[in-house]
mmCIF file of C-alpha atoms in Angstrom:
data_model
loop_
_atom_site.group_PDB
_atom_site.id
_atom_site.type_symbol
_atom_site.label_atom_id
_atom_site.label_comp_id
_atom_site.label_asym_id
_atom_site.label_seq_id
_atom_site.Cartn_x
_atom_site.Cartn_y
_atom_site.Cartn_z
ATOM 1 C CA UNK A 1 132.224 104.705 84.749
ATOM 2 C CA UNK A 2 135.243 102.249 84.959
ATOM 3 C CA UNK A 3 134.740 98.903 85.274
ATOM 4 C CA UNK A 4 136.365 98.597 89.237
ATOM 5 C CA UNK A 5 134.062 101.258 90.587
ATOM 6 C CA UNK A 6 130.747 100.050 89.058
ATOM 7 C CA UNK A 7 131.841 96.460 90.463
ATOM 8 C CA UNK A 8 132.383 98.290 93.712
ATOM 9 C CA UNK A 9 129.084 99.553 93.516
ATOM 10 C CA UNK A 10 127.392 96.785 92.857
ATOM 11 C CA UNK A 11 128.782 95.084 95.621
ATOM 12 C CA UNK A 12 126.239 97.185 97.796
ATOM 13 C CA UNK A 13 127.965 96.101 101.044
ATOM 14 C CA UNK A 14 128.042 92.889 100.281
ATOM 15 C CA UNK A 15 130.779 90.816 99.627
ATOM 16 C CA UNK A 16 131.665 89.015 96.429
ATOM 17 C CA UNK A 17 130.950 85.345 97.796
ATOM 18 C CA UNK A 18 127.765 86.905 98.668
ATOM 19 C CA UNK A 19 126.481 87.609 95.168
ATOM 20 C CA UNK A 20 124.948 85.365 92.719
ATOM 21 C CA UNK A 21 124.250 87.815 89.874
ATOM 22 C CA UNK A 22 126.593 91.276 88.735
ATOM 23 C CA UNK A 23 125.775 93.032 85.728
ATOM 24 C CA UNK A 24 127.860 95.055 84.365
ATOM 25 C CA UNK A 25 126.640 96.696 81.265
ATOM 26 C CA UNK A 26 128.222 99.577 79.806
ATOM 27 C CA UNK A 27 130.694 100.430 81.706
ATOM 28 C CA UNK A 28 134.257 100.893 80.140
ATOM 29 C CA UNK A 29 136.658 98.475 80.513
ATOM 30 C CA UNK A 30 140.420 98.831 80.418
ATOM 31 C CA UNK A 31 142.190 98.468 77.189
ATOM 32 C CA UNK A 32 139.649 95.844 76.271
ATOM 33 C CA UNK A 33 139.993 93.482 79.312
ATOM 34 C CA UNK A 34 137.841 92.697 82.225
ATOM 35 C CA UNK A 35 139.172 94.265 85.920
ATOM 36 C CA UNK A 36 138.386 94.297 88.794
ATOM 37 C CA UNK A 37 137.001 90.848 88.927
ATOM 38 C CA UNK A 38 138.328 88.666 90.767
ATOM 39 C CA UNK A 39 137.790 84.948 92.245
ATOM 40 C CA UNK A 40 136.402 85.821 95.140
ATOM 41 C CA UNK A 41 132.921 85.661 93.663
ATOM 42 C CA UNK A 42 133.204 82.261 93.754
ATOM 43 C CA UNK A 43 129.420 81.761 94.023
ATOM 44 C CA UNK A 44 128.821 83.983 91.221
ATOM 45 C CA UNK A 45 125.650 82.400 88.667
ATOM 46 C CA UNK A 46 125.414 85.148 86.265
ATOM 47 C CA UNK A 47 127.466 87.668 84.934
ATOM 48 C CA UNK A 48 126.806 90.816 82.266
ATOM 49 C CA UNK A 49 129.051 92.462 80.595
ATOM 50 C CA UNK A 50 127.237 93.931 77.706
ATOM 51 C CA UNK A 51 128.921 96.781 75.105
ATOM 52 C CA UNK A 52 131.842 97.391 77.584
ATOM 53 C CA UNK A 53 134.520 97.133 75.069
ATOM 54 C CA UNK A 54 136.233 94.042 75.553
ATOM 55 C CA UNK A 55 138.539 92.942 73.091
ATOM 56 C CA UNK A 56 139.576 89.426 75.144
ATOM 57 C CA UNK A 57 138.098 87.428 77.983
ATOM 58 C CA UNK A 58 141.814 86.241 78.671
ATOM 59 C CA UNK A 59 142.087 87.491 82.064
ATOM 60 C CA UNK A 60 138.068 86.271 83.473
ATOM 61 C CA UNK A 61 138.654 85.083 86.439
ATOM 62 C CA UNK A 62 137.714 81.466 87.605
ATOM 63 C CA UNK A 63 134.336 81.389 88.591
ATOM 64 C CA UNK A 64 133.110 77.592 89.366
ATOM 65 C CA UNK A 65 129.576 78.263 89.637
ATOM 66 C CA UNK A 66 128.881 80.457 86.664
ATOM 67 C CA UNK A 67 126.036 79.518 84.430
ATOM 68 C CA UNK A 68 125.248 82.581 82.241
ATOM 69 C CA UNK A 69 127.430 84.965 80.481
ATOM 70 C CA UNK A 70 126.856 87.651 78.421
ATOM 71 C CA UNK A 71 129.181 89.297 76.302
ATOM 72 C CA UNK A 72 127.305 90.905 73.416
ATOM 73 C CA UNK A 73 128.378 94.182 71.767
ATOM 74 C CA UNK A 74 131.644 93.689 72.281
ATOM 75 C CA UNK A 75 134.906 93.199 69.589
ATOM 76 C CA UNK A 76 135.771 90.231 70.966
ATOM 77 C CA UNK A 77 137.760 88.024 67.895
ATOM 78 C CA UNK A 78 139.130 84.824 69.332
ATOM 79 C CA UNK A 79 140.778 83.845 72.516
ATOM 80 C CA UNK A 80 137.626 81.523 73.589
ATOM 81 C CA UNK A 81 140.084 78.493 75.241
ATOM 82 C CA UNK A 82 139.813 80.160 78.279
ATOM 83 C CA UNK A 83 136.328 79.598 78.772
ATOM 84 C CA UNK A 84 136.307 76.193 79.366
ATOM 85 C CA UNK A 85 139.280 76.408 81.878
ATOM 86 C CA UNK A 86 137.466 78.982 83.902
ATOM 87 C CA UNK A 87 133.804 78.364 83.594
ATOM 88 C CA UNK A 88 133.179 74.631 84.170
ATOM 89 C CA UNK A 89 129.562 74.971 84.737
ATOM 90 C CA UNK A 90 128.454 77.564 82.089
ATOM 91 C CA UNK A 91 125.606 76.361 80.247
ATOM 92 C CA UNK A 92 124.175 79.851 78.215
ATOM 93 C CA UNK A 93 127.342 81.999 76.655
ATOM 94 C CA UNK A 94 126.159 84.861 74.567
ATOM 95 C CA UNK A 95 128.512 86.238 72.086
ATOM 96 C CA UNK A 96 126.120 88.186 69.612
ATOM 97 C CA UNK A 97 127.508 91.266 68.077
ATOM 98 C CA UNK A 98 131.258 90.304 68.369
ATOM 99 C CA UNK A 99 134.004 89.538 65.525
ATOM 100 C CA UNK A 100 133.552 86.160 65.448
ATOM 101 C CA UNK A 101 134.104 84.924 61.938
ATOM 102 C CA UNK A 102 134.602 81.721 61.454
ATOM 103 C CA UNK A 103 133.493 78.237 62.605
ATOM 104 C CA UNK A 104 137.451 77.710 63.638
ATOM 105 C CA UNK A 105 137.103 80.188 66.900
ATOM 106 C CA UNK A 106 134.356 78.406 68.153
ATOM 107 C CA UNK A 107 136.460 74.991 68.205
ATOM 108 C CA UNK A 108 137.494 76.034 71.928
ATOM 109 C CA UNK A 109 133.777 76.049 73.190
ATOM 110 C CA UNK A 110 133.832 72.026 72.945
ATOM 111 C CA UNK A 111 135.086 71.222 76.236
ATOM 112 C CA UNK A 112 132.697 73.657 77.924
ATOM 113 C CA UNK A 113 130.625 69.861 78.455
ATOM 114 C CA UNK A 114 127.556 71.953 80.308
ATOM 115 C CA UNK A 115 126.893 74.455 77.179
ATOM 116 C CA UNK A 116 123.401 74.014 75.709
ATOM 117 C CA UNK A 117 122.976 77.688 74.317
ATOM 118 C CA UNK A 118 124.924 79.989 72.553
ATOM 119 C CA UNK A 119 124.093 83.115 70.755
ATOM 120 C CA UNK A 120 125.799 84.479 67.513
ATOM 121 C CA UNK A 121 123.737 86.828 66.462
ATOM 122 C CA UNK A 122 125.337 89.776 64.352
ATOM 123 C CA UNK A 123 128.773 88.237 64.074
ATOM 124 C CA UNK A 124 130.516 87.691 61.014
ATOM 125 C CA UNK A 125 130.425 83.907 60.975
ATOM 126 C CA UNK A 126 126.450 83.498 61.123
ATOM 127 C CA UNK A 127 126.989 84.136 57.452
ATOM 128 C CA UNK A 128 129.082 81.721 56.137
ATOM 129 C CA UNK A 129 127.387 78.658 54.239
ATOM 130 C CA UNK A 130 125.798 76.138 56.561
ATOM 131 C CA UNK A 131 126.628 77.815 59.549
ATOM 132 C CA UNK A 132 124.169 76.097 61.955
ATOM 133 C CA UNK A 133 124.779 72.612 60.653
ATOM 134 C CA UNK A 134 128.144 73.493 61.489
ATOM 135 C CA UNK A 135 127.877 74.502 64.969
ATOM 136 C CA UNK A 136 125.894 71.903 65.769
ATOM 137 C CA UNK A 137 127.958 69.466 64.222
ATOM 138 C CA UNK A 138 131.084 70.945 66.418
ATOM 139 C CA UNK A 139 129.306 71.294 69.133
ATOM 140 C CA UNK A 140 127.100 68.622 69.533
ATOM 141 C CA UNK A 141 126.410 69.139 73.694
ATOM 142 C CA UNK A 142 124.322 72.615 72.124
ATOM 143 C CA UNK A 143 120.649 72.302 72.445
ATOM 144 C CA UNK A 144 120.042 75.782 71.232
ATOM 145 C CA UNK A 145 122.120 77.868 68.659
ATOM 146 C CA UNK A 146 120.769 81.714 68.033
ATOM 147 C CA UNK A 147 117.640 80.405 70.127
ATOM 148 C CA UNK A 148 116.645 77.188 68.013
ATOM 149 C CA UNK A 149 117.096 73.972 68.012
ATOM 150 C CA UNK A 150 118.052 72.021 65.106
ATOM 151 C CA UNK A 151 114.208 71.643 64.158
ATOM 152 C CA UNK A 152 113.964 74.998 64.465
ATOM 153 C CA UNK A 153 112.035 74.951 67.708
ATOM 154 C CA UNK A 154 112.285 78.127 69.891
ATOM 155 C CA UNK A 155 113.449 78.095 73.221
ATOM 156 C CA UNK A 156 111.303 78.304 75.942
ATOM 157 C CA UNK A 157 111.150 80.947 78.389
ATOM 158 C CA UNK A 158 112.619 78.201 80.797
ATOM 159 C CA UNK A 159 114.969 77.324 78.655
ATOM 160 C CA UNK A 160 116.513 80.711 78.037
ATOM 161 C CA UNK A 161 116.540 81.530 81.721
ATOM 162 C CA UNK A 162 119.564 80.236 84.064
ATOM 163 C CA UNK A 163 118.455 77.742 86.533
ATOM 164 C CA UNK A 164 119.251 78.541 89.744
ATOM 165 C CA UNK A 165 119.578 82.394 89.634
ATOM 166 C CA UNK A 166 115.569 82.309 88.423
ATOM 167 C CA UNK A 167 114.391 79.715 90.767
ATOM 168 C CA UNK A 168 115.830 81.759 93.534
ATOM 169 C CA UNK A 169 114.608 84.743 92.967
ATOM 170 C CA UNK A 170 110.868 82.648 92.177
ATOM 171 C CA UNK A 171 111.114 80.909 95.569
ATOM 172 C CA UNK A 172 111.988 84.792 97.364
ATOM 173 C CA UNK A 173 108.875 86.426 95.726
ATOM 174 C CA UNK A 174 106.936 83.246 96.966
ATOM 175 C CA UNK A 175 108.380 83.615 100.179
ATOM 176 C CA UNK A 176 107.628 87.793 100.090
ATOM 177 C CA UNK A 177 103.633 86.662 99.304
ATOM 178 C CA UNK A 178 103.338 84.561 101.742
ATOM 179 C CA UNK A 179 104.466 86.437 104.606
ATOM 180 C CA UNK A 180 101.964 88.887 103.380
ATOM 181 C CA UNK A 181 99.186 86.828 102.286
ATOM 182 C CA UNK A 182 98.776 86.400 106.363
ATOM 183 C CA UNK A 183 98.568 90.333 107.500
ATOM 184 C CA UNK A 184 96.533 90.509 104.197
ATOM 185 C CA UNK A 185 93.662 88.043 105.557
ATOM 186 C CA UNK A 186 93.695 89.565 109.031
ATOM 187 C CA UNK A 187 93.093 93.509 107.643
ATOM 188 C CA UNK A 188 90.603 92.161 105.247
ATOM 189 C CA UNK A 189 88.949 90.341 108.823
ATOM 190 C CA UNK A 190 89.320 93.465 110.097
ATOM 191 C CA UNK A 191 87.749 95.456 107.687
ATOM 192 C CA UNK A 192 84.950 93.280 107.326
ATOM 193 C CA UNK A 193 83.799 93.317 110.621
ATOM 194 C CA UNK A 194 84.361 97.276 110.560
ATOM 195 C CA UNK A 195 81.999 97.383 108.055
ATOM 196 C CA UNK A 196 79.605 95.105 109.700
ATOM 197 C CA UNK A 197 79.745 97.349 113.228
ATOM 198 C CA UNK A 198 78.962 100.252 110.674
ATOM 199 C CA UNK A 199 75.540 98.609 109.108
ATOM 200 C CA UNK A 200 74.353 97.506 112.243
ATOM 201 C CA UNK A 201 75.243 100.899 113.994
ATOM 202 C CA UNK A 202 73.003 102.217 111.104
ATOM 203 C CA UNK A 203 69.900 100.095 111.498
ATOM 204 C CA UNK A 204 70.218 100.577 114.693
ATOM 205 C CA UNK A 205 69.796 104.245 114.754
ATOM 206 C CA UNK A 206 67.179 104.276 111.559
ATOM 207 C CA UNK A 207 65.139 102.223 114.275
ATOM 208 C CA UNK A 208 65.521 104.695 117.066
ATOM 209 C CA UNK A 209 64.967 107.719 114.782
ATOM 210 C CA UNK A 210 61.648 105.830 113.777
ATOM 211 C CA UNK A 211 60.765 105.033 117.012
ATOM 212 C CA UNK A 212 60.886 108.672 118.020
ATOM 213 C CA UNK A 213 59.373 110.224 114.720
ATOM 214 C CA UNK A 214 56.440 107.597 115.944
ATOM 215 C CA UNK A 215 56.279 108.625 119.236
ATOM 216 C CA UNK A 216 55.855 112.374 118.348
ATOM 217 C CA UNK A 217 53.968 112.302 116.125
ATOM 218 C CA UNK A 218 51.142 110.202 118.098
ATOM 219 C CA UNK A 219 51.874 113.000 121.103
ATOM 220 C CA UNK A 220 51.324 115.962 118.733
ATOM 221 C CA UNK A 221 47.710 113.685 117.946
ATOM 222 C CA UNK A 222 47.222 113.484 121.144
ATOM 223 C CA UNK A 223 47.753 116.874 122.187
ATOM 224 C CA UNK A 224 45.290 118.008 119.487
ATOM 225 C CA UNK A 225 42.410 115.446 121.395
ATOM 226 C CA UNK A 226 43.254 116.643 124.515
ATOM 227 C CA UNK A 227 42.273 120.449 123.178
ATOM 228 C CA UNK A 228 39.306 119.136 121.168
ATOM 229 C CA UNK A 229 37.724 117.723 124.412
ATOM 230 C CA UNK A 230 38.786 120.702 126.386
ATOM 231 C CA UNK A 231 36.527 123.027 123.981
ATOM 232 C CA UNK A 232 33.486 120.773 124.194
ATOM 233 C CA UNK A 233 33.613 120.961 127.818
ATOM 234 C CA UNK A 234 33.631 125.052 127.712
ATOM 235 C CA UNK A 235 31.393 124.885 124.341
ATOM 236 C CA UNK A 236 28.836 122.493 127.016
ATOM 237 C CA UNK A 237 29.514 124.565 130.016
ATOM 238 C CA UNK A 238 28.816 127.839 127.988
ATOM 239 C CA UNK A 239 25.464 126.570 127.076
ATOM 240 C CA UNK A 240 24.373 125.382 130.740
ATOM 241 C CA UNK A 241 25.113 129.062 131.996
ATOM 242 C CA UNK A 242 23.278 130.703 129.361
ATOM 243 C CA UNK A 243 20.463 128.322 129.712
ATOM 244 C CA UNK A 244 20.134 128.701 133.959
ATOM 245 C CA UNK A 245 20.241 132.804 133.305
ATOM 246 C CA UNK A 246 17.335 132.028 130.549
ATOM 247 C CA UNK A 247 15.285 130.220 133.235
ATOM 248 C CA UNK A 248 16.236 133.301 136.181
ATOM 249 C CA UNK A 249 14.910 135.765 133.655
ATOM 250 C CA UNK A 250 11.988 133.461 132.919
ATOM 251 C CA UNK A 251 11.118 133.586 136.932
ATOM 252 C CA UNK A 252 12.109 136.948 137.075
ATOM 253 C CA UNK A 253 9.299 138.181 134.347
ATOM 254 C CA UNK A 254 6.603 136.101 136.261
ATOM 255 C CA UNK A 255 6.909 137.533 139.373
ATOM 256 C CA UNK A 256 6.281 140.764 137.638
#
């Protein structure tokens, strides 16, 4: 994809004073120069453009607000005075895997005043004899060369991120939890007292069921007296009958 149509892309309806951030890895660029770029993206933080093929960075436009830019994997030589004219604010510039190969080609990147980290990795000149005394020495606003200091100190995460772009995006996820930390609370509420309705809807009905489990079971007992008596009374009954017909045959005999 050419570079013009993946810009258009990642436009996404917006328009270019709208975006802060365009990356534009690996898409092809013509004849080794950046298009379809233009100032309009004049609030523009941080801008990729990652194994594209660029030759030159003669024709970036001015972009007043940019504070990253990446431009690794490229074949990129020289041609580094432009920079400064056109990037006033950029403070992280990474040029690893370019043609660079002397200290001499960096000589343009003093009068970017806001640089503080640059990255050289897999070019040419990182091999020369005290190459990061040198660079420091040149450019003495650099706090980090290749990701150290001159102690040899790693950068922080912090440190290696733009500010701005990051504490943007931070302060939009904060923003996205707390709208939701709200809803959140009020379903957990919710589901709390659900589950309270459910446990007393079950003791509830364990103390019905028991109730009537009781009360049958003391009917059936009941029931079960109730026929007990009624046999004694015909068991008693039975016996005073047969006894008065023992006494009628008694008076029957004497008479006889």
């Amino acid at each position: 994809m050419d570079m013009k149509k993946r810009i258009h892309l990642e436009l996404r309806n917006r328009t270019p004073p709208d975006v802060q951030e365009l990356v534009l890895d690996n898409c092809r660029s013509n004849e080794g120069k950046i298009e379809g770029l233009t100032g309009e993206f004049v609030n523009l933080e941080f801008l990729s453009l990652i194994n594209v093929g660029l030759t030159s960075v003669l024709n970036i436009p001015k972009l007043p607000n940019l504070k990253k830019l990446e431009l690794s994997d490229n074949r990129i030589s020289g041609g580094l005075d432009v920079l400064a004219e056109k990037l006033p604010k950029l403070t992280h510039l990474n040029l690893s895997g370019n043609k660079l190969k002397d200290i001499g080609t960096l000589e343009p990147l003093k009068k970017l005043e806001s640089l503080k980290s640059l990255d050289l990795f897999n070019c040419e000149v990182t091999n020369l004899n005290d190459y990061r005394e040198s660079v420091f020495k040149l450019l003495p606003q650099l706090t980090y060369l290749d990701v150290y200091d001159q102690e040899d100190q790693e950068a922080s995460d912090s440190d290696a991120e733009v500010d701005g772009v990051e504490d943007e995006e931070d302060d939009e996820e904060g923003e996205e939890e707390e709208d939701e930390d709200p809803e959140e609370e009020e379903f957990d509420e919710e589901e709390e007292e659900d589950e309270e309705d459910e446990v007393e809807g079950e003791d509830e009905d364990e103390d019905v069921s028991g109730e009537e489990e009781s009360f049958g079971h003391d009917g059936e007992v009941d029931e079960d007296e109730d026929e007990d008596e009624e046999d004694e009374d015909e068991e008693e009954s039975g016996k005073g009958e047969k006894r008065k017909r023992e006494a009628d045959d008694e008076g029957e005999e004497e008479e006889d």
